Structure formats: C-alpha cells, structure tokens
Short mmCIF file of C-alpha atoms and ligand atoms in Angstrom, two decimals:
data_model
loop_
_atom_site.label_atom_id
_atom_site.label_comp_id
_atom_site.label_asym_id
_atom_site.label_seq_id
_atom_site.Cartn_x
_atom_site.Cartn_y
_atom_site.Cartn_z
CA UNK A 1 203.10 -231.36 38.91
CA UNK A 2 202.76 -228.13 40.62
CA UNK A 3 200.02 -227.80 43.42
CA UNK A 4 197.15 -225.55 42.39
CA UNK A 5 196.59 -222.80 45.06
CA UNK A 6 194.51 -219.64 45.77
CA UNK A 7 196.03 -217.39 48.38
CA UNK A 8 193.38 -215.42 50.32
CA UNK A 9 195.07 -212.54 52.26
CA UNK A 10 194.93 -209.21 54.01
CA UNK A 11 198.39 -207.60 53.26
CA UNK A 12 199.93 -206.95 55.64
CA UNK A 13 203.80 -207.24 55.53
CA UNK A 14 203.83 -210.76 56.51
CA UNK A 15 201.02 -211.73 53.86
CA UNK A 16 203.37 -209.80 51.39
CA UNK A 17 206.32 -212.08 52.22
CA UNK A 18 203.97 -215.13 51.89
CA UNK A 19 202.99 -213.93 48.36
CA UNK A 20 206.55 -213.36 47.48
CA UNK A 21 207.62 -216.75 48.72
CA UNK A 22 204.95 -218.32 46.55
CA UNK A 23 205.95 -216.23 43.44
CA UNK A 24 209.49 -217.64 43.90
CA UNK A 25 208.28 -221.27 43.88
CA UNK A 26 206.58 -221.72 40.51
CA UNK A 27 207.82 -225.28 40.10
CA UNK A 28 206.05 -226.44 43.16
CA UNK A 29 203.04 -224.02 43.31
CA UNK A 30 200.52 -222.77 40.54
CA UNK A 31 199.04 -219.61 41.89
CA UNK A 32 195.65 -219.46 40.35
CA UNK A 33 194.75 -216.22 41.97
CA UNK A 34 194.85 -213.86 44.86
CA UNK A 35 191.78 -213.01 46.84
CA UNK A 36 191.95 -210.11 49.30
CA UNK A 37 189.80 -209.61 52.56
CA UNK A 38 189.36 -207.03 55.13
CA UNK A 39 191.61 -207.58 58.11
CA UNK A 40 194.88 -205.82 58.92
CA UNK A 41 193.52 -202.61 57.06
CA UNK A 42 190.26 -202.15 55.21
CA UNK A 43 189.50 -204.04 51.96
CA UNK A 44 190.44 -201.00 49.78
CA UNK A 45 193.97 -201.17 51.06
CA UNK A 46 194.51 -204.96 51.25
CA UNK A 47 193.54 -205.28 47.68
CA UNK A 48 195.75 -202.38 46.63
CA UNK A 49 198.66 -203.80 48.69
CA UNK A 50 198.29 -207.22 47.19
CA UNK A 51 198.49 -205.70 43.72
CA UNK A 52 201.56 -203.65 44.68
CA UNK A 53 203.23 -206.92 45.76
CA UNK A 54 202.36 -208.50 42.31
CA UNK A 55 204.04 -205.60 40.76
CA UNK A 56 207.10 -205.78 43.09
CA UNK A 57 207.35 -209.53 42.45
CA UNK A 58 206.83 -209.19 38.66
CA UNK A 59 203.64 -211.15 38.69
CA UNK A 60 201.26 -208.67 37.07
CA UNK A 61 199.59 -211.49 35.29
CA UNK A 62 198.22 -213.11 38.54
CA UNK A 63 194.45 -212.18 38.85
CA UNK A 64 193.68 -210.22 42.05
CA UNK A 65 190.26 -210.03 43.40
CA UNK A 66 188.58 -207.97 46.27
CA UNK A 67 186.20 -209.82 48.46
CA UNK A 68 184.46 -209.13 51.73
CA UNK A 69 184.73 -205.59 53.28
CA UNK A 70 183.16 -206.68 56.58
CA UNK A 71 183.18 -209.84 58.69
CA UNK A 72 180.05 -212.05 58.57
CA UNK A 73 178.48 -210.63 61.69
CA UNK A 74 180.89 -208.58 63.68
CA UNK A 75 182.20 -205.17 63.14
CA UNK A 76 185.59 -205.02 61.50
CA UNK A 77 188.53 -204.51 63.78
CA UNK A 78 191.81 -203.61 61.95
CA UNK A 79 195.47 -203.57 63.06
CA UNK A 80 197.10 -200.41 61.78
CA UNK A 81 199.01 -200.22 65.09
CA UNK A 82 201.00 -203.25 63.88
CA UNK A 83 201.02 -202.83 60.06
CA UNK A 84 200.93 -199.02 59.74
CA UNK A 85 198.23 -196.85 58.26
CA UNK A 86 198.85 -198.19 54.69
CA UNK A 87 198.97 -201.69 55.87
CA UNK A 88 202.27 -202.25 54.17
CA UNK A 89 204.38 -199.44 55.97
CA UNK A 90 208.03 -200.02 55.22
CA UNK A 91 207.72 -199.56 51.48
CA UNK A 92 206.32 -196.55 49.75
CA UNK A 93 202.88 -196.89 48.28
CA UNK A 94 202.36 -196.56 44.62
CA UNK A 95 199.29 -197.15 42.21
CA UNK A 96 200.02 -200.81 41.11
CA UNK A 97 200.00 -201.85 37.39
CA UNK A 98 198.39 -205.11 38.29
CA UNK A 99 194.67 -204.70 37.76
CA UNK A 100 191.79 -205.55 40.14
CA UNK A 101 189.51 -208.05 38.60
CA UNK A 102 185.79 -207.11 38.51
CA UNK A 103 184.62 -210.47 40.10
CA UNK A 104 183.99 -210.81 43.86
CA UNK A 105 186.69 -212.97 45.48
CA UNK A 106 184.11 -215.48 46.81
CA UNK A 107 182.81 -215.87 43.29
CA UNK A 108 186.18 -216.41 41.92
CA UNK A 109 186.76 -219.04 44.59
CA UNK A 110 183.38 -220.67 43.59
CA UNK A 111 183.86 -220.54 39.87
CA UNK A 112 187.42 -221.81 40.04
CA UNK A 113 186.64 -224.69 42.28
CA UNK A 114 183.43 -225.83 40.45
CA UNK A 115 185.43 -226.02 37.32
CA UNK A 116 188.16 -228.11 39.04
CA UNK A 117 188.61 -231.86 39.67
CA UNK A 118 187.80 -233.37 43.05
CA UNK A 119 190.36 -232.45 45.79
CA UNK A 120 192.60 -230.66 43.30
CA UNK A 121 192.90 -226.89 44.82
CA UNK A 122 194.58 -225.98 47.98
CA UNK A 123 193.20 -222.85 49.70
CA UNK A 124 195.78 -220.72 51.55
CA UNK A 125 194.00 -218.10 53.83
CA UNK A 126 196.26 -215.74 55.70
CA UNK A 127 193.65 -213.30 56.98
CA UNK A 128 190.35 -213.44 58.45
CA UNK A 129 188.18 -216.38 56.91
CA UNK A 130 185.39 -214.25 55.73
CA UNK A 131 185.84 -214.88 51.89
CA UNK A 132 186.36 -218.61 52.44
CA UNK A 133 183.16 -219.05 54.63
CA UNK A 134 181.16 -216.81 52.21
CA UNK A 135 182.19 -219.10 49.28
CA UNK A 136 181.32 -222.18 51.28
CA UNK A 137 177.97 -220.75 52.41
CA UNK A 138 177.11 -219.64 48.86
CA UNK A 139 178.03 -222.78 46.95
CA UNK A 140 178.63 -225.94 49.32
CA UNK A 141 179.43 -227.98 46.26
CA UNK A 142 182.88 -226.42 46.16
CA UNK A 143 183.95 -228.40 49.26
CA UNK A 144 184.77 -231.60 47.33
CA UNK A 145 187.18 -229.77 45.14
CA UNK A 146 189.22 -228.38 48.02
CA UNK A 147 192.31 -230.59 48.40
CA UNK A 148 193.42 -228.78 51.68
CA UNK A 149 193.02 -225.49 53.50
CA UNK A 150 196.28 -224.25 54.82
CA UNK A 151 195.61 -221.31 57.05
CA UNK A 152 197.42 -218.95 59.54
CA UNK A 153 195.28 -218.51 62.56
CA UNK A 154 194.70 -219.65 66.04
CA UNK A 155 196.82 -220.02 69.25
CA UNK A 156 197.09 -222.54 72.01
CA UNK A 157 199.79 -222.12 74.64
CA UNK A 158 200.91 -218.85 73.19
CA UNK A 159 197.63 -217.06 74.10
CA UNK A 160 195.99 -214.42 72.06
CA UNK A 161 197.68 -211.46 70.31
CA UNK A 162 194.51 -209.19 70.21
CA UNK A 163 192.74 -210.47 73.28
CA UNK A 164 193.98 -212.79 76.04
CA UNK A 165 192.21 -215.53 74.40
CA UNK A 166 192.23 -214.99 70.59
CA UNK A 167 194.67 -214.62 67.63
CA UNK A 168 193.72 -211.70 65.16
CA UNK A 169 192.59 -213.69 62.04
CA UNK A 170 190.21 -215.85 64.00
CA UNK A 171 189.03 -212.95 66.33
CA UNK A 172 188.15 -210.53 63.47
CA UNK A 173 185.69 -213.19 62.19
CA UNK A 174 184.81 -216.03 64.58
CA UNK A 175 181.74 -217.04 62.71
CA UNK A 176 183.70 -217.47 59.54
CA UNK A 177 186.32 -219.56 61.25
CA UNK A 178 183.73 -221.65 62.77
CA UNK A 179 182.28 -222.45 59.31
CA UNK A 180 185.69 -223.32 58.04
CA UNK A 181 186.78 -225.52 60.91
CA UNK A 182 183.42 -227.43 60.63
CA UNK A 183 183.65 -227.81 56.84
CA UNK A 184 184.97 -231.37 56.78
CA UNK A 185 187.92 -230.76 54.40
CA UNK A 186 191.54 -231.47 55.52
CA UNK A 187 192.93 -228.37 57.27
CA UNK A 188 196.47 -227.43 58.37
CA UNK A 189 196.38 -224.68 60.89
CA UNK A 190 199.56 -222.50 61.69
CA UNK A 191 198.93 -220.56 64.91
CA UNK A 192 200.93 -218.28 67.08
CA UNK A 193 202.63 -221.17 68.84
CA UNK A 194 204.58 -221.83 65.69
CA UNK A 195 204.78 -218.43 64.17
CA UNK A 196 206.22 -216.90 67.34
CA UNK A 197 209.19 -219.06 66.74
CA UNK A 198 210.09 -217.57 63.33
CA UNK A 199 211.36 -214.12 64.38
CA UNK A 200 212.60 -211.79 61.79
CA UNK A 201 215.74 -210.80 63.88
CA UNK A 202 217.99 -208.02 62.80
CA UNK A 203 220.53 -210.45 61.58
CA UNK A 204 218.03 -212.39 59.45
CA UNK A 205 216.64 -209.05 58.03
CA UNK A 206 220.22 -207.98 57.29
CA UNK A 207 221.00 -211.31 55.51
CA UNK A 208 217.71 -210.66 53.40
CA UNK A 209 218.83 -207.01 52.58
CA UNK A 210 222.26 -208.31 51.54
CA UNK A 211 220.77 -210.39 48.71
CA UNK A 212 220.60 -206.99 47.04
CA UNK A 213 217.69 -207.64 44.63
CA UNK A 214 214.75 -205.29 44.71
CA UNK A 215 212.35 -207.90 46.09
CA UNK A 216 214.68 -208.67 48.94
CA UNK A 217 215.37 -205.05 49.76
CA UNK A 218 211.66 -204.29 49.78
CA UNK A 219 211.15 -207.43 52.08
CA UNK A 220 213.78 -206.11 54.44
CA UNK A 221 212.24 -202.76 54.50
CA UNK A 222 208.64 -204.22 55.25
CA UNK A 223 210.16 -206.34 58.08
CA UNK A 224 212.12 -203.42 59.38
CA UNK A 225 208.85 -201.64 60.07
CA UNK A 226 206.71 -204.65 60.93
CA UNK A 227 209.01 -205.79 63.68
CA UNK A 228 208.85 -202.66 66.01
CA UNK A 229 205.47 -203.40 67.53
CA UNK A 230 206.11 -207.13 68.33
CA UNK A 231 209.60 -206.37 69.66
CA UNK A 232 208.14 -203.90 72.05
CA UNK A 233 205.02 -205.94 73.16
CA UNK A 234 206.96 -209.36 73.55
CA UNK A 235 210.43 -207.96 74.09
CA UNK A 236 211.28 -210.34 71.37
CA UNK A 237 214.18 -210.08 68.98
CA UNK A 238 212.03 -209.48 65.90
CA UNK A 239 208.47 -209.69 64.48
CA UNK A 240 207.11 -213.13 63.92
CA UNK A 241 206.74 -214.11 60.29
CA UNK A 242 203.20 -215.37 60.62
CA UNK A 243 201.86 -215.87 57.05
CA UNK A 244 204.90 -217.24 55.22
CA UNK A 245 204.71 -220.16 57.50
CA UNK A 246 201.69 -221.44 55.22
CA UNK A 247 203.63 -221.37 52.02
CA UNK A 248 206.78 -222.69 53.72
CA UNK A 249 204.76 -225.68 55.09
CA UNK A 250 203.57 -226.40 51.51
CA UNK A 251 207.04 -226.34 50.12
CA UNK A 252 208.99 -227.81 53.09
CA UNK A 253 206.75 -229.68 55.53
CA UNK A 254 209.88 -231.32 56.99
CA UNK A 255 210.63 -228.02 58.72
CA UNK A 256 207.56 -228.25 60.80
CA UNK A 257 206.19 -230.28 63.63
CA UNK A 258 202.37 -231.28 63.73
CA UNK A 259 199.71 -233.08 65.50
CA UNK A 260 196.18 -233.88 64.33
CA UNK A 261 193.60 -232.74 66.75
CA UNK A 262 190.21 -231.06 67.16
CA UNK A 263 190.16 -227.22 66.83
CA UNK A 264 186.80 -225.63 67.82
CA UNK A 265 186.08 -221.87 67.72
CA UNK A 266 184.43 -219.77 70.45
CA UNK A 267 181.53 -217.77 68.98
CA UNK A 268 179.36 -217.17 72.09
CA UNK A 269 181.36 -215.65 74.91
CA UNK A 270 182.49 -212.02 74.39
CA UNK A 271 185.26 -212.65 77.02
CA UNK A 272 186.93 -215.56 74.76
CA UNK A 273 185.38 -214.65 71.55
CA UNK A 274 187.49 -216.14 68.68
CA UNK A 275 189.47 -218.53 71.03
CA UNK A 276 190.69 -221.74 69.25
CA UNK A 277 189.97 -224.57 71.61
CA UNK A 278 192.75 -226.99 70.54
CA UNK A 279 192.30 -230.50 71.91
CA UNK A 280 196.13 -231.31 71.77
CA UNK A 281 195.89 -234.06 74.32
CA UNK A 282 192.73 -235.61 72.95
CA UNK A 283 190.90 -235.16 76.22
CA UNK A 284 187.51 -234.91 74.49
CA UNK A 285 185.76 -237.18 71.93
CA UNK A 286 185.63 -234.39 69.45
CA UNK A 287 186.94 -235.74 66.13
CA UNK A 288 190.35 -234.43 64.85
CA UNK A 289 189.40 -231.81 62.15
CA UNK A 290 192.80 -230.20 61.58
CA UNK A 291 196.54 -230.63 61.65
CA UNK A 292 197.96 -228.25 64.18
CA UNK A 293 201.39 -227.02 63.47
CA UNK A 294 203.15 -226.18 66.68
CA UNK A 295 206.98 -226.48 66.05
CA UNK A 296 209.48 -225.38 63.38
CA UNK A 297 213.11 -225.40 62.67
CA UNK A 298 213.44 -221.71 62.64
CA UNK A 299 216.97 -221.40 61.25
CA UNK A 300 215.99 -223.84 58.54
CA UNK A 301 212.94 -221.84 57.67
CA UNK A 302 214.98 -218.70 57.29
CA UNK A 303 217.60 -220.46 55.18
CA UNK A 304 214.85 -221.54 52.93
CA UNK A 305 213.12 -218.27 52.81
CA UNK A 306 216.44 -216.61 52.06
CA UNK A 307 217.30 -219.13 49.33
CA UNK A 308 213.95 -218.45 47.61
CA UNK A 309 214.22 -214.74 47.86
CA UNK A 310 217.64 -214.91 46.22
CA UNK A 311 215.77 -216.25 43.17
CA UNK A 312 214.42 -212.74 42.34
CA UNK A 313 218.05 -211.48 41.68
CA UNK A 314 218.65 -214.15 39.03
CA UNK A 315 218.04 -213.50 35.38
CA UNK A 316 215.26 -215.81 33.88
O1 RIB B 1 197.76 -212.71 64.01
C1 RIB B 1 198.63 -212.76 62.92
C2 RIB B 1 197.83 -212.58 61.62
O2 RIB B 1 196.91 -211.43 61.73
C3 RIB B 1 198.63 -212.48 60.37
O3 RIB B 1 197.95 -213.10 59.41
C4 RIB B 1 198.74 -211.00 60.17
O4 RIB B 1 198.93 -210.67 58.80
C5 RIB B 1 197.34 -210.65 60.62
O5 RIB B 1 196.42 -210.76 59.50
CA1 CA B 2 197.42 -211.83 57.31
#
C-alpha cells in the first residue's frame, strides 16, 4: 500500500525536483497535500512555485496550502542569491492553474493528521520547519499520527552553508527545528554531509535533458541555473540536490548510509545559531532522536532519479 505523505517545502529548484520525484512514484507514495513555507524566497513565491510545479508535473489535483510567512521568532532570511529572485529561476514563471487552498498549511496538517490512524502519515519537510512546529504547538495530539518525519536539514562534518555552523533550513528557524527534534516521533534527517555527495554535474544534467519530456527539460533548466552558485562557492562540479534525497530515501533507502544518534539544535548562541549538534560517536548520554543519513550511492541516486523522470514521457 502506498505510503501517505505530506511534503512541506519552500521551492526552490531542489524542492521542485523532490516534488517531481514524488509525482513520478504514485505506487509507493500517496501525496495527500503540499504545504509551503517561507524560506528560499518569501511565502508568496514558494506557494506560487509549488503550484507551478504541480502544473508542470500534471498534478493540478494535489491540494497546495500556504503556511507561515515568518519564522517562529527570528526575522526571515531568504536565499535569492542561490535560487534567483523568483525562487525557481531556470524556468519561466507563469500563473499556475493549480489553485491555492484557503486553509492555512498548519491547519491542513492538523486536520489531516487528526483524521488519520496512529503512525500513518509521513511528513517530508524540505524547508524551514516553521509549519511543522506550528502544527505541533497548536495541536500536540497530531504527534501520535505521525509515522515519521523525513527532513532535509542540518550539517555535521560538512559545516554550515549559510553560517560556519548552520545549514539554511535549520538556521532560518532554529526554534522550530528544536521543537521538531524534541517531538519524540521517528525522524530521518538528511543534511549537507549527504546532499553534498549528490552533485548535479553537467553530465547528469545532460542525461536528464536527453530524456526529452517536458518535465525532464524543465528539471534540466532549473538545475542549470541552480548549480552556478554552489559550483563557484565550493568549486564543485554541480549543485547538490538537497531535497530530492528525502523522497529518494523513502523510495530507495538502500542507496543511503545511516546512523541513529542524538541531534540537538543550538538556539541560544548567535555565533552558532541553528547548529545541529550531532552525537555521531555517542559521546553523550543524550538519547538517539534521529536517524542521521551521512552516505549515499550517488551514481545509483542519479540512475534512480533519471529512471523516474523518464516516466513523465510515457503515455499513461
Ligand atoms: O540548505 C539547503 C536547503 O535550504 C534546501 O532545502 C534548499 O532548498 C534550501 O531550502
Ligand atoms: Ca528547500
């Protein structure tokens, strides 16, 4: 039976590829809804971008919700330098057919989970955790309905990508991340240590483009824009495909290497705000609250991603 999921995102080119990978996997994943949050760009753009991707992926029936426009306590910091002013540069912006639902994203999460069986819905946040924390704060009873939270966020050996200590999703809303990592439900965390291993190199982008269907071409166009910042910053061969790692782990966990450990969030020091203190070697008695993903078969990841993107070109 397909796993019921809600994707909470801040598109963002890499969020967009995560959505497309989920769209291409209906036998394994039942996408109940897409909730959007401020992050890479302001909420007005992340919700519009999510609806554009639903149009591109032929998924106009998937309900899309707008959530929090600001972090719980801190001032929003966005990432137009990486994603472009539209948040989805690489493809032309258009007014999507996919409608925006009236309900707040946190209320959709609450209503959906309260109506669900115990441990039956997987949350897949790929942006700041503000919507998830807001839903937990507003209605703690949802926790028992969460099967697992599979999130993109954090960093260990890789260091931070927006401060020396912190990865963007956690840095934007450390208080929200602290609530999520303390919530007591199973968590799988994909940080920069693994996402920086899945680089969208020119060869890989060319192979995606060669698929020839509209979704693959849009994906190649987005990645061709998205990679310019990271290739300069890290002198890498392409941009890390952060967010699709969450969906790929749900579909092919065999591609990844994991370790259960404690992950705690810095919420006091401005110097290290949003740092994920990952007790990889179990040097403290802090209980393991997450499965930390730190390795991946990168060629296998791209073979899998390409095989799923190829599905958009096949007639139903
Ligand atoms: O640090 C990378 C993360 O921040 C990704 O989710 C990217 O989309 C941005 O949200
Ligand atoms: Ca994201």
